[in-house]
Structure formats: structure tokens, C-alpha cells
PDB file of C-alpha atoms and ligand atoms in Angstrom:
ATOM      1  CA  MET Y  38      43.576  10.654 -69.426  1.00 45.00           C
ATOM      2  CA  LYS Y  39      46.533  10.201 -67.465  1.00 50.00           C
ATOM      3  CA  ASN Y  40      47.165   7.116 -65.714  1.00 58.00           C
ATOM      4  CA  GLY Y  41      50.058   5.567 -63.526  1.00 78.00           C
ATOM      5  CA  GLU Y  42      53.377   6.973 -62.337  1.00 92.00           C
ATOM      6  CA  SER Y  43      55.626   8.970 -64.680  1.00 97.00           C
ATOM      7  CA  TRP Y  44      59.572   8.003 -64.405  1.00 98.00           C
ATOM      8  CA  GLN Y  45      62.734   9.302 -65.491  1.00 98.00           C
ATOM      9  CA  ALA Y  46      65.286   7.692 -67.685  1.00 98.00           C
ATOM     10  CA  ALA Y  47      68.375   9.092 -69.371  1.00 98.00           C
ATOM     11  CA  GLY Y  48      67.503  12.699 -68.433  1.00 98.00           C
ATOM     12  CA  MET Y  49      63.778  12.100 -70.104  1.00 98.00           C
ATOM     13  CA  SER Y  50      60.665  11.938 -68.254  1.00 98.00           C
ATOM     14  CA  PHE Y  51      57.839   9.629 -69.228  1.00 98.00           C
ATOM     15  CA  THR Y  52      54.398   9.780 -68.492  1.00 98.00           C
ATOM     16  CA  PRO Y  53      51.770   6.884 -69.231  1.00 98.00           C
ATOM     17  CA  ILE Y  54      48.913   8.145 -71.536  1.00 98.00           C
ATOM     18  CA  THR Y  55      46.765   5.646 -70.809  1.00 98.00           C
ATOM     19  CA  SER Y  56      46.510   2.568 -68.777  1.00 96.00           C
ATOM     20  CA  ALA Y  57      46.709   0.504 -72.007  1.00 98.00           C
ATOM     21  CA  ILE Y  58      48.895   2.292 -74.442  1.00 98.00           C
ATOM     22  CA  GLY Y  59      51.049   5.247 -74.753  1.00 98.00           C
ATOM     23  CA  ALA Y  60      53.534   7.286 -73.013  1.00 98.00           C
ATOM     24  CA  GLU Y  61      54.421  11.169 -73.387  1.00 98.00           C
ATOM     25  CA  VAL Y  62      58.088  11.629 -73.398  1.00 98.00           C
ATOM     26  CA  GLU Y  63      59.404  15.175 -72.447  1.00 98.00           C
ATOM     27  CA  GLY Y  64      63.022  16.404 -72.235  1.00 98.00           C
ATOM     28  CA  VAL Y  65      64.346  15.256 -75.341  1.00 98.00           C
ATOM     29  CA  ASP Y  66      65.451  17.232 -78.924  1.00 98.00           C
ATOM     30  CA  LEU Y  67      64.934  15.067 -81.898  1.00 98.00           C
ATOM     31  CA  ALA Y  68      66.883  17.346 -83.905  1.00 98.00           C
ATOM     32  CA  GLU Y  69      69.897  16.525 -81.727  1.00 98.00           C
ATOM     33  CA  ASP Y  70      71.848  13.154 -82.295  1.00 98.00           C
ATOM     34  CA  LEU Y  71      71.059  11.165 -79.389  1.00 98.00           C
ATOM     35  CA  SER Y  72      72.942   9.153 -76.912  1.00 98.00           C
ATOM     36  CA  ASP Y  73      72.832   5.357 -77.087  1.00 98.00           C
ATOM     37  CA  GLU Y  74      71.603   5.835 -73.346  1.00 98.00           C
ATOM     38  CA  GLN Y  75      68.753   7.649 -74.556  1.00 98.00           C
ATOM     39  CA  ILE Y  76      67.867   5.478 -77.489  1.00 98.00           C
ATOM     40  CA  ALA Y  77      67.956   2.319 -74.986  1.00 98.00           C
ATOM     41  CA  ALA Y  78      65.315   3.857 -72.748  1.00 98.00           C
ATOM     42  CA  LEU Y  79      63.250   4.911 -75.873  1.00 98.00           C
ATOM     43  CA  ARG Y  80      63.329   1.683 -77.125  1.00 98.00           C
ATOM     44  CA  GLN Y  81      62.395  -0.001 -73.558  1.00 98.00           C
ATOM     45  CA  ALA Y  82      59.441   2.558 -73.324  1.00 98.00           C
ATOM     46  CA  LEU Y  83      58.189   2.005 -77.093  1.00 98.00           C
ATOM     47  CA  SER Y  84      58.220  -1.999 -76.153  1.00 98.00           C
ATOM     48  CA  ASP Y  85      56.155  -1.672 -73.103  1.00 98.00           C
ATOM     49  CA  HIS Y  86      53.838   1.150 -73.875  1.00 98.00           C
ATOM     50  CA  SER Y  87      53.502   0.451 -77.643  1.00 98.00           C
ATOM     51  CA  LEU Y  88      53.386   4.320 -78.525  1.00 99.00           C
ATOM     52  CA  LEU Y  89      55.955   7.039 -77.709  1.00 99.00           C
ATOM     53  CA  LEU Y  90      54.433  10.915 -78.141  1.00 99.00           C
ATOM     54  CA  LEU Y  91      57.306  13.729 -78.260  1.00 99.00           C
ATOM     55  CA  ARG Y  92      55.458  17.015 -78.614  1.00 98.00           C
ATOM     56  CA  GLY Y  93      56.862  20.088 -79.876  1.00 98.00           C
ATOM     57  CA  GLN Y  94      59.707  19.199 -82.247  1.00 98.00           C
ATOM     58  CA  SER Y  95      60.995  20.670 -85.125  1.00 98.00           C
ATOM     59  CA  VAL Y  96      63.150  18.398 -87.267  1.00 98.00           C
ATOM     60  CA  SER Y  97      64.343  18.195 -91.085  1.00 98.00           C
ATOM     61  CA  PRO Y  98      63.666  15.217 -93.026  1.00 98.00           C
ATOM     62  CA  GLU Y  99      67.422  14.350 -92.555  1.00 98.00           C
ATOM     63  CA  GLN Y 100      67.181  14.558 -88.767  1.00 98.00           C
ATOM     64  CA  HIS Y 101      63.675  12.487 -88.802  1.00 98.00           C
ATOM     65  CA  ILE Y 102      65.600   9.836 -90.747  1.00 98.00           C
ATOM     66  CA  ARG Y 103      68.852   9.913 -88.601  1.00 98.00           C
ATOM     67  CA  PHE Y 104      66.487   9.714 -85.389  1.00 98.00           C
ATOM     68  CA  SER Y 105      64.555   6.412 -86.673  1.00 98.00           C
ATOM     69  CA  ARG Y 106      67.651   4.705 -87.970  1.00 98.00           C
ATOM     70  CA  ARG Y 107      68.813   4.427 -84.566  1.00 98.00           C
ATOM     71  CA  PHE Y 108      66.229   1.491 -84.200  1.00 98.00           C
ATOM     72  CA  GLY Y 109      66.837  -0.333 -87.424  1.00 98.00           C
ATOM     73  CA  ASP Y 110      67.268   0.243 -91.092  1.00 97.00           C
ATOM     74  CA  LEU Y 111      64.161   1.926 -93.030  1.00 97.00           C
ATOM     75  CA  GLU Y 112      61.702   0.849 -95.341  1.00 92.00           C
ATOM     76  CA  LYS Y 113      61.169   2.183 -98.955  1.00 85.00           C
ATOM     77  CA  HIS Y 114      57.543   1.977 -99.334  1.00 82.00           C
ATOM     78  CA  VAL Y 115      56.058  -0.032-102.624  1.00 79.00           C
ATOM     79  CA  LEU Y 116      53.989   3.065-103.335  1.00 81.00           C
ATOM     80  CA  SER Y 117      57.325   5.081-104.427  1.00 84.00           C
ATOM     81  CA  ASP Y 118      54.976   7.845-105.685  1.00 87.00           C
ATOM     82  CA  PHE Y 119      54.514   8.874-102.315  1.00 93.00           C
ATOM     83  CA  CYS Y 120      57.794   9.085-101.018  1.00 94.00           C
ATOM     84  CA  LEU Y 121      59.747  12.416-100.512  1.00 95.00           C
ATOM     85  CA  PRO Y 122      61.797  13.229-103.368  1.00 92.00           C
ATOM     86  CA  GLY Y 123      65.319  12.731-102.504  1.00 93.00           C
ATOM     87  CA  HIS Y 124      64.536  11.051 -99.502  1.00 95.00           C
ATOM     88  CA  PRO Y 125      62.963   7.502-100.167  1.00 95.00           C
ATOM     89  CA  GLU Y 126      62.687   6.676 -96.452  1.00 96.00           C
ATOM     90  CA  ILE Y 127      60.086   9.474 -95.967  1.00 97.00           C
ATOM     91  CA  PHE Y 128      56.681   8.300 -96.961  1.00 96.00           C
ATOM     92  CA  ILE Y 129      54.123  11.232 -97.333  1.00 97.00           C
ATOM     93  CA  VAL Y 130      50.526  10.957 -95.958  1.00 97.00           C
ATOM     94  CA  SER Y 131      48.727  13.846 -97.300  1.00 98.00           C
ATOM     95  CA  ASN Y 132      45.583  15.129 -98.839  1.00 97.00           C
ATOM     96  CA  ILE Y 133      47.551  17.958-100.752  1.00 97.00           C
ATOM     97  CA  VAL Y 134      47.414  18.255-104.477  1.00 97.00           C
ATOM     98  CA  GLU Y 135      50.382  20.006-106.346  1.00 95.00           C
ATOM     99  CA  ASN Y 136      50.338  20.125-110.094  1.00 94.00           C
ATOM    100  CA  GLY Y 137      47.220  18.309-110.398  1.00 95.00           C
ATOM    101  CA  ARG Y 138      48.730  15.063-108.314  1.00 93.00           C
ATOM    102  CA  HIS Y 139      48.442  13.874-104.746  1.00 94.00           C
ATOM    103  CA  ILE Y 140      51.901  14.640-103.244  1.00 95.00           C
ATOM    104  CA  GLY Y 141      51.358  11.709-100.614  1.00 96.00           C
ATOM    105  CA  ALA Y 142      48.983   8.814 -99.562  1.00 93.00           C
ATOM    106  CA  TYR Y 143      45.453  10.258 -99.203  1.00 92.00           C
ATOM    107  CA  GLY Y 144      42.117   8.510 -97.953  1.00 88.00           C
ATOM    108  CA  GLY Y 145      43.745   5.489 -96.747  1.00 87.00           C
ATOM    109  CA  ALA Y 146      44.561   3.939 -93.467  1.00 92.00           C
ATOM    110  CA  LYS Y 147      41.135   4.554 -92.334  1.00 95.00           C
ATOM    111  CA  GLU Y 148      40.571   0.706 -91.376  1.00 97.00           C
ATOM    112  CA  TRP Y 149      42.728  -0.450 -88.214  1.00 98.00           C
ATOM    113  CA  HIS Y 150      46.049  -2.080 -89.354  1.00 98.00           C
ATOM    114  CA  SER Y 151      49.667  -2.556 -88.385  1.00 98.00           C
ATOM    115  CA  ASP Y 152      52.037  -0.961 -90.937  1.00 96.00           C
ATOM    116  CA  LEU Y 153      53.563  -3.536 -93.123  1.00 95.00           C
ATOM    117  CA  SER Y 154      51.867  -6.350 -91.681  1.00 98.00           C
ATOM    118  CA  TYR Y 155      51.482  -7.762 -95.269  1.00 96.00           C
ATOM    119  CA  MET Y 156      55.439  -8.195 -95.722  1.00 96.00           C
ATOM    120  CA  ALA Y 157      57.303 -11.504 -94.887  1.00 97.00           C
ATOM    121  CA  GLU Y 158      59.359  -9.157 -92.214  1.00 97.00           C
ATOM    122  CA  PRO Y 159      56.711  -6.437 -91.334  1.00 97.00           C
ATOM    123  CA  SER Y 160      57.832  -3.364 -89.703  1.00 97.00           C
ATOM    124  CA  LEU Y 161      58.934  -2.746 -86.317  1.00 98.00           C
ATOM    125  CA  GLY Y 162      57.325   0.623 -85.582  1.00 98.00           C
ATOM    126  CA  SER Y 163      56.737   3.894 -87.624  1.00 98.00           C
ATOM    127  CA  ALA Y 164      57.728   7.329 -86.441  1.00 98.00           C
ATOM    128  CA  PHE Y 165      55.084   9.976 -87.686  1.00 98.00           C
ATOM    129  CA  TYR Y 166      55.874  13.606 -87.825  1.00 98.00           C
ATOM    130  CA  CYS Y 167      53.249  16.202 -88.180  1.00 98.00           C
ATOM    131  CA  LEU Y 168      53.777  19.177 -90.413  1.00 98.00           C
ATOM    132  CA  GLU Y 169      50.354  20.592 -91.021  1.00 98.00           C
ATOM    133  CA  CYS Y 170      46.834  19.358 -89.699  1.00 98.00           C
ATOM    134  CA  PRO Y 171      43.347  20.302 -89.773  1.00 97.00           C
ATOM    135  CA  SER Y 172      41.989  22.417 -86.715  1.00 96.00           C
ATOM    136  CA  GLU Y 173      39.474  19.448 -86.035  1.00 96.00           C
ATOM    137  CA  GLY Y 174      39.271  15.957 -87.180  1.00 97.00           C
ATOM    138  CA  GLY Y 175      42.223  13.906 -88.725  1.00 98.00           C
ATOM    139  CA  GLU Y 176      43.119  12.305 -85.416  1.00 98.00           C
ATOM    140  CA  THR Y 177      44.926   9.076 -85.566  1.00 98.00           C
ATOM    141  CA  GLU Y 178      43.592   6.344 -83.152  1.00 98.00           C
ATOM    142  CA  PHE Y 179      45.668   3.383 -81.940  1.00 98.00           C
ATOM    143  CA  ALA Y 180      44.845   0.393 -80.080  1.00 99.00           C
ATOM    144  CA  SER Y 181      46.860  -1.945 -77.783  1.00 99.00           C
ATOM    145  CA  MET Y 182      47.236  -5.572 -79.136  1.00 98.00           C
ATOM    146  CA  PHE Y 183      48.962  -6.604 -75.776  1.00 98.00           C
ATOM    147  CA  ALA Y 184      45.532  -5.490 -73.967  1.00 98.00           C
ATOM    148  CA  ALA Y 185      43.263  -6.931 -76.611  1.00 98.00           C
ATOM    149  CA  TYR Y 186      45.033 -10.368 -76.239  1.00 98.00           C
ATOM    150  CA  ASP Y 187      44.854 -10.286 -72.459  1.00 98.00           C
ATOM    151  CA  ALA Y 188      41.465  -9.637 -72.167  1.00 98.00           C
ATOM    152  CA  LEU Y 189      40.320 -12.524 -74.651  1.00 98.00           C
ATOM    153  CA  ASP Y 190      38.684 -15.467 -73.071  1.00 98.00           C
ATOM    154  CA  ASP Y 191      40.682 -18.757 -72.722  1.00 98.00           C
ATOM    155  CA  ASP Y 192      39.013 -20.594 -75.511  1.00 98.00           C
ATOM    156  CA  ARG Y 193      39.611 -17.958 -78.101  1.00 98.00           C
ATOM    157  CA  LYS Y 194      43.430 -17.647 -77.100  1.00 98.00           C
ATOM    158  CA  THR Y 195      43.740 -21.359 -77.532  1.00 97.00           C
ATOM    159  CA  TRP Y 196      42.256 -21.431 -80.912  1.00 98.00           C
ATOM    160  CA  LEU Y 197      44.376 -18.224 -81.969  1.00 98.00           C
ATOM    161  CA  ALA Y 198      47.680 -19.789 -80.732  1.00 97.00           C
ATOM    162  CA  SER Y 199      47.590 -22.376 -83.428  1.00 96.00           C
ATOM    163  CA  GLN Y 200      46.146 -20.318 -86.285  1.00 98.00           C
ATOM    164  CA  ARG Y 201      47.682 -18.110 -89.042  1.00 98.00           C
ATOM    165  CA  ALA Y 202      46.202 -15.202 -90.721  1.00 98.00           C
ATOM    166  CA  VAL Y 203      47.086 -14.501 -94.391  1.00 98.00           C
ATOM    167  CA  HIS Y 204      47.926 -10.775 -94.770  1.00 98.00           C
ATOM    168  CA  ASP Y 205      47.366  -9.529 -98.479  1.00 97.00           C
ATOM    169  CA  TYR Y 206      48.064  -6.029 -99.475  1.00 94.00           C
ATOM    170  CA  ALA Y 207      46.648  -6.429-102.873  1.00 94.00           C
ATOM    171  CA  TYR Y 208      43.186  -7.796-101.426  1.00 95.00           C
ATOM    172  CA  HIS Y 209      43.364  -4.886 -99.115  1.00 94.00           C
ATOM    173  CA  TYR Y 210      44.088  -2.391-102.269  1.00 92.00           C
ATOM    174  CA  ALA Y 211      41.116  -3.616-104.136  1.00 92.00           C
ATOM    175  CA  THR Y 212      38.570  -3.743-101.238  1.00 92.00           C
ATOM    176  CA  PHE Y 213      39.249  -0.792 -99.339  1.00 91.00           C
ATOM    177  CA  LEU Y 214      41.328   1.616-101.714  1.00 87.00           C
ATOM    178  CA  SER Y 215      39.380   1.525-105.046  1.00 85.00           C
ATOM    179  CA  HIS Y 216      39.820   5.418-105.105  1.00 82.00           C
ATOM    180  CA  ARG Y 217      43.379   5.211-106.011  1.00 82.00           C
ATOM    181  CA  LYS Y 218      44.872   4.070-109.063  1.00 85.00           C
ATOM    182  CA  PRO Y 219      45.156   0.306-109.060  1.00 90.00           C
ATOM    183  CA  LEU Y 220      48.726  -1.501-108.132  1.00 91.00           C
ATOM    184  CA  THR Y 221      50.552  -2.343-111.049  1.00 93.00           C
ATOM    185  CA  GLU Y 222      51.660  -5.795-111.758  1.00 93.00           C
ATOM    186  CA  GLU Y 223      55.173  -5.109-110.632  1.00 92.00           C
ATOM    187  CA  GLN Y 224      54.089  -3.645-107.531  1.00 91.00           C
ATOM    188  CA  LYS Y 225      51.753  -6.842-106.517  1.00 93.00           C
ATOM    189  CA  ALA Y 226      54.616  -9.091-107.348  1.00 93.00           C
ATOM    190  CA  LYS Y 227      56.805  -7.584-104.598  1.00 91.00           C
ATOM    191  CA  ILE Y 228      53.797  -8.093-102.026  1.00 92.00           C
ATOM    192  CA  PRO Y 229      52.535 -11.490-102.352  1.00 96.00           C
ATOM    193  CA  PRO Y 230      50.143 -12.597 -99.579  1.00 97.00           C
ATOM    194  CA  ILE Y 231      51.752 -13.908 -96.482  1.00 98.00           C
ATOM    195  CA  ALA Y 232      50.728 -15.981 -93.398  1.00 98.00           C
ATOM    196  CA  HIS Y 233      51.601 -14.976 -89.990  1.00 98.00           C
ATOM    197  CA  PRO Y 234      50.670 -16.252 -86.399  1.00 98.00           C
ATOM    198  CA  CYS Y 235      47.647 -14.714 -85.138  1.00 98.00           C
ATOM    199  CA  VAL Y 236      49.380 -14.064 -81.856  1.00 98.00           C
ATOM    200  CA  ARG Y 237      52.900 -12.555 -81.913  1.00 98.00           C
ATOM    201  CA  THR Y 238      55.437 -12.724 -79.063  1.00 98.00           C
ATOM    202  CA  HIS Y 239      57.042  -9.370 -78.867  1.00 98.00           C
ATOM    203  CA  PRO Y 240      60.846  -9.954 -79.300  1.00 97.00           C
ATOM    204  CA  ASP Y 241      61.878  -7.398 -76.393  1.00 97.00           C
ATOM    205  CA  ASN Y 242      59.412  -8.261 -73.599  1.00 97.00           C
ATOM    206  CA  GLY Y 243      57.853 -11.566 -74.503  1.00 97.00           C
ATOM    207  CA  ARG Y 244      54.453 -10.115 -73.970  1.00 98.00           C
ATOM    208  CA  PRO Y 245      51.819 -12.122 -76.397  1.00 98.00           C
ATOM    209  CA  ALA Y 246      49.976  -9.480 -78.831  1.00 98.00           C
ATOM    210  CA  LEU Y 247      46.920 -10.150 -81.080  1.00 98.00           C
ATOM    211  CA  TYR Y 248      48.129  -9.748 -84.717  1.00 98.00           C
ATOM    212  CA  LEU Y 249      45.581  -9.587 -87.346  1.00 98.00           C
ATOM    213  CA  SER Y 250      43.097  -7.065 -89.047  1.00 97.00           C
ATOM    214  CA  TYR Y 251      40.071  -7.259 -90.628  1.00 97.00           C
ATOM    215  CA  ALA Y 252      41.074  -5.005 -93.544  1.00 97.00           C
ATOM    216  CA  LEU Y 253      44.908  -6.504 -94.098  1.00 97.00           C
ATOM    217  CA  VAL Y 254      43.958  -9.982 -93.572  1.00 98.00           C
ATOM    218  CA  SER Y 255      41.977 -11.769 -96.267  1.00 98.00           C
ATOM    219  CA  HIS Y 256      41.442 -14.937 -94.419  1.00 98.00           C
ATOM    220  CA  PHE Y 257      42.739 -17.421 -91.836  1.00 98.00           C
ATOM    221  CA  GLU Y 258      44.836 -20.030 -93.300  1.00 98.00           C
ATOM    222  CA  GLY Y 259      43.122 -23.058 -94.077  1.00 97.00           C
ATOM    223  CA  MET Y 260      39.682 -21.496 -93.630  1.00 98.00           C
ATOM    224  CA  SER Y 261      37.246 -19.982 -96.503  1.00 97.00           C
ATOM    225  CA  PRO Y 262      36.891 -16.101 -96.664  1.00 94.00           C
ATOM    226  CA  GLU Y 263      33.067 -16.613 -96.035  1.00 96.00           C
ATOM    227  CA  GLU Y 264      34.097 -18.422 -92.758  1.00 97.00           C
ATOM    228  CA  SER Y 265      36.996 -15.978 -91.838  1.00 98.00           C
ATOM    229  CA  ARG Y 266      35.388 -12.522 -92.827  1.00 98.00           C
ATOM    230  CA  PRO Y 267      33.089 -12.594 -89.680  1.00 98.00           C
ATOM    231  CA  LEU Y 268      35.435 -13.804 -87.258  1.00 98.00           C
ATOM    232  CA  LEU Y 269      38.077 -11.120 -88.400  1.00 98.00           C
ATOM    233  CA  LYS Y 270      35.445  -8.619 -88.022  1.00 98.00           C
ATOM    234  CA  GLU Y 271      34.553  -9.721 -84.634  1.00 98.00           C
ATOM    235  CA  LEU Y 272      37.945 -10.138 -83.501  1.00 98.00           C
ATOM    236  CA  THR Y 273      38.969  -6.287 -84.868  1.00 98.00           C
ATOM    237  CA  GLU Y 274      36.062  -5.036 -83.170  1.00 98.00           C
ATOM    238  CA  PHE Y 275      36.823  -6.660 -79.949  1.00 98.00           C
ATOM    239  CA  ALA Y 276      40.352  -5.451 -79.932  1.00 98.00           C
ATOM    240  CA  THR Y 277      39.723  -1.847 -80.772  1.00 98.00           C
ATOM    241  CA  GLN Y 278      37.073  -1.437 -77.951  1.00 98.00           C
ATOM    242  CA  PRO Y 279      37.665   2.009 -76.033  1.00 98.00           C
ATOM    243  CA  GLN Y 280      39.499   0.537 -73.043  1.00 98.00           C
ATOM    244  CA  PHE Y 281      42.387  -0.248 -75.365  1.00 98.00           C
ATOM    245  CA  THR Y 282      42.796   2.577 -77.486  1.00 98.00           C
ATOM    246  CA  TYR Y 283      44.141   6.453 -77.470  1.00 98.00           C
ATOM    247  CA  LYS Y 284      42.906   8.795 -80.082  1.00 98.00           C
ATOM    248  CA  HIS Y 285      45.796  11.330 -80.877  1.00 98.00           C
ATOM    249  CA  ALA Y 286      44.768  15.177 -81.820  1.00 98.00           C
ATOM    250  CA  TRP Y 287      47.812  16.301 -83.853  1.00 98.00           C
ATOM    251  CA  ARG Y 288      49.508  19.379 -83.491  1.00 98.00           C
ATOM    252  CA  PRO Y 289      52.457  20.535 -85.822  1.00 98.00           C
ATOM    253  CA  GLY Y 290      55.567  19.374 -84.214  1.00 98.00           C
ATOM    254  CA  ASP Y 291      54.236  16.190 -82.696  1.00 99.00           C
ATOM    255  CA  MET Y 292      56.154  13.124 -83.430  1.00 99.00           C
ATOM    256  CA  VAL Y 293      54.442   9.862 -82.536  1.00 99.00           C
ATOM    257  CA  PHE Y 294      56.584   6.817 -82.457  1.00 99.00           C
ATOM    258  CA  TRP Y 295      54.295   3.492 -82.529  1.00 99.00           C
ATOM    259  CA  ASP Y 296      55.210  -0.270 -82.228  1.00 99.00           C
ATOM    260  CA  ASN Y 297      53.462  -1.873 -84.995  1.00 98.00           C
ATOM    261  CA  ARG Y 298      54.321  -5.299 -83.226  1.00 98.00           C
ATOM    262  CA  SER Y 299      51.785  -4.705 -80.426  1.00 98.00           C
ATOM    263  CA  ALA Y 300      49.552  -1.704 -81.582  1.00 98.00           C
ATOM    264  CA  MET Y 301      47.156  -1.323 -84.549  1.00 98.00           C
ATOM    265  CA  HIS Y 302      46.112   2.291 -85.732  1.00 98.00           C
ATOM    266  CA  ARG Y 303      43.816   4.180 -88.107  1.00 98.00           C
ATOM    267  CA  ALA Y 304      42.973   7.721 -89.547  1.00 98.00           C
ATOM    268  CA  CYS Y 305      40.092   9.473 -88.397  1.00 98.00           C
ATOM    269  CA  PRO Y 306      38.287  11.600 -91.116  1.00 97.00           C
ATOM    270  CA  PHE Y 307      38.371  15.455 -91.622  1.00 97.00           C
ATOM    271  CA  ASP Y 308      37.186  18.013 -94.095  1.00 96.00           C
ATOM    272  CA  ASP Y 309      39.380  17.612 -97.116  1.00 94.00           C
ATOM    273  CA  ASN Y 310      39.389  21.228 -97.585  1.00 95.00           C
ATOM    274  CA  SER Y 311      41.845  21.565 -95.010  1.00 97.00           C
ATOM    275  CA  ARG Y 312      45.336  20.570 -95.341  1.00 97.00           C
ATOM    276  CA  ARG Y 313      47.141  17.658 -93.719  1.00 98.00           C
ATOM    277  CA  LEU Y 314      50.834  16.893 -93.975  1.00 98.00           C
ATOM    278  CA  MET Y 315      52.376  14.105 -92.406  1.00 98.00           C
ATOM    279  CA  TYR Y 316      55.832  12.541 -92.665  1.00 98.00           C
ATOM    280  CA  ARG Y 317      56.480   8.785 -91.939  1.00 98.00           C
ATOM    281  CA  THR Y 318      59.547   6.811 -91.647  1.00 97.00           C
ATOM    282  CA  THR Y 319      58.951   2.967 -91.214  1.00 97.00           C
ATOM    283  CA  ILE Y 320      61.766   0.827 -89.517  1.00 98.00           C
ATOM    284  CA  GLU Y 321      62.181  -2.429 -90.522  1.00 98.00           C
ATOM    285  CA  GLY Y 322      61.158  -5.584 -88.477  1.00 98.00           C
ATOM    286  CA  ASP Y 323      61.715  -9.217 -87.976  1.00 97.00           C
ATOM    287  CA  ARG Y 324      59.345 -11.959 -88.752  1.00 98.00           C
ATOM    288  CA  PRO Y 325      56.599 -12.272 -86.342  1.00 98.00           C
ATOM    289  CA  PHE Y 326      56.592 -15.625 -84.208  1.00 98.00           C
ATOM    290  CA  PHE Y 327      54.572 -16.937 -81.344  1.00 98.00           C
ATOM    291  CA  LYS Y 328      56.207 -18.663 -78.320  1.00 92.00           C
ATOM    292  CA  THR Y 329      53.844 -20.465 -75.909  1.00 79.00           C
ATOM    293  CA  ALA Y 330      54.604 -19.701 -72.258  1.00 67.00           C
ATOM    294  CA  ALA Y 331      57.182 -22.512 -70.909  1.00 55.00           C
TER     295      ALA Y 331
HETATM  296  C1  OGA Z 618      50.107   5.629 -91.569  1.00 67.87           C
HETATM  297  C2  OGA Z 618      48.836   5.823 -90.925  1.00 67.87           C
HETATM  298  C3  OGA Z 618      47.146   6.936 -90.368  1.00 67.87           C
HETATM  299  C4  OGA Z 618      46.927   8.530 -90.434  1.00 67.87           C
HETATM  300  O1  OGA Z 618      50.818   6.503 -92.101  1.00 67.87           O
HETATM  301  O2  OGA Z 618      50.853   4.337 -91.418  1.00 67.87           O
HETATM  302  O3  OGA Z 618      48.211   4.746 -90.798  1.00 67.87           O
HETATM  303  O4  OGA Z 618      46.317   9.077 -89.422  1.00 67.87           O
HETATM  304  N1  OGA Z 618      48.502   7.076 -90.787  1.00 67.87           N
HETATM  305  O5  OGA Z 618      47.385   9.160 -91.369  1.00 67.87           O
HETATM  306 MN1   MN Z 619      49.484   2.811 -91.332  1.00 67.87          MN
END
């Protein structure tokens, strides 16, 4: 589905993917060192559309890292076992087993989330590059938290504006990732629970976005888990309705760069006998804040 007009900037063409989320970018080769003008145009489109799709790319780990670094410093994931040897900035997402061990994070990300929301300074965005993918299934679905916020009724907006949600990776891991080996105490110590505003203002364009998820938030601050869980579920379901989402069917060579400040995403199931190999860089971001309109 294409909606809205295409536009040109810095020699690239941009075409909206849906009216809520995404723009496909053509006319850029990520293996090259991009100009400041190109980076500025990409940054603006990312902020406004929450997701950029760049097809037909062919990038080495070094080129992937160089491109990502133009947007900020890169994270090194707490699950260091799943980082590319020699390139800790690349987090591998894969079901492939080599020498008896998974080479990347597997069987995760099935629940809606925003990357590293459980950190005090969560990620700005993630650049996810497809090397191998199944012929069907294994898509990634994205939801616009700008569109979700805008569609909330006024009472909910008012309530959420004063509320904070506790994001907790150890809770998430124990509840949703019990098939993996448990986190070590050392890993847990690096990621204590953290409260963030339920609505966050996008630092580049000032738009409010809903910022919570059933899977990563254990509870609302000051509320019991029993009270919080049904509401978190309802809000996550509300926010991920079809009109706010885009499901990306991967092809090798696709780079999808999403904005973790205004989008959530999740992985779709696929036949585990087929191979899926994805490389992710994760750009550092700022502490979420909410600024009420003047
Ligand atoms: C991620 C993620 C989804 C997928 O890497 O951050 O959520 O489809 N991946 O693998
Ligand atoms: Mn993710």
C-alpha cells in the first residue's frame, strides 16, 4: 500500500509506505560514505516517518557500522554472546546453529517492543540488515506510536501524560524468554528496572508518541502488577491495530532503519528449518521526556 506523495531530498527519492509509518528510500548506496546532506535528509525522514526502507543494499559489517555511526554512538548489547566476533556493535539475530550453539539471538522479539526501552537512555534507532531469510514468514511488523497516541481518546491522553511505566528486561526475560539460558547476575546488574514517561516527546519534531509495551513494562509506577497488566495489554493491543502498522517481508539486501522513539516492532513466526540471518546496529539515544504543549 502506498499513500501520499513522493519527495526528493539530497539526490534521493522518498516514498511513503503507509499513511501511518514508513518511507522507502531510493537512490542511495549504503556501502558508500554518505554526505552530511544525505544524512540530514535521512534523519529528517526517519523522525517524520519512523521507518526507512532501503532495498538492494550490499554492505560489509564495517560499512553497516560506518553508516549507523553517522546517527550517533552505537550500543554493545548486554547479550554479548550474540554480537559479531570482532564487531561488538553488530548484534546478530538468527536461528542458525553452528558448532552446537546459536550464533545470534533466536526466538525472541515476538512481542511488541522498542529496542532497549529498559535502559535509562534507550536506543534512538536500529538499522536491521537482512543477509538470509525464509521464503515465507519471518517478517517484521512495525507500529507507529505517533499514530497510536493521536488516536487515543482525550481522557486516556490526560491520564497517560502523568503516568510512568517501569521497563524491566529481567522481568521480560524471565516471562517471555524462558527458552534461553537465564541472565547472569552480572547481566542483571547492568539493567535494573527503569521508569519512563508513558508518552514521550520526539526530540526532533516535538510529536508525542505512546511509549510502553505489555512485554517490556512490568507495571505502571505506583500501581500493582495486577492492576497494571490488563491496562498494558489493552493499550498495546490498541496501539498495534492494523491501521497503525506495516509488515515488512524481507529480501536479502534490505536495510530497515527504524526509530525506537516513535515505533514498536515484533518478529513474525517462520519455519525453523529455514535459515534467517540478520545483523542489527543499535544507535544510542537520549533519556525519554514528555513536554506538554504550551
Ligand atoms: C530486533 C528485533 C525482529 C525480527 O532485532 O530488534 O526485534 O524480526 N527483531 O527479528
Ligand atoms: Mn527489537
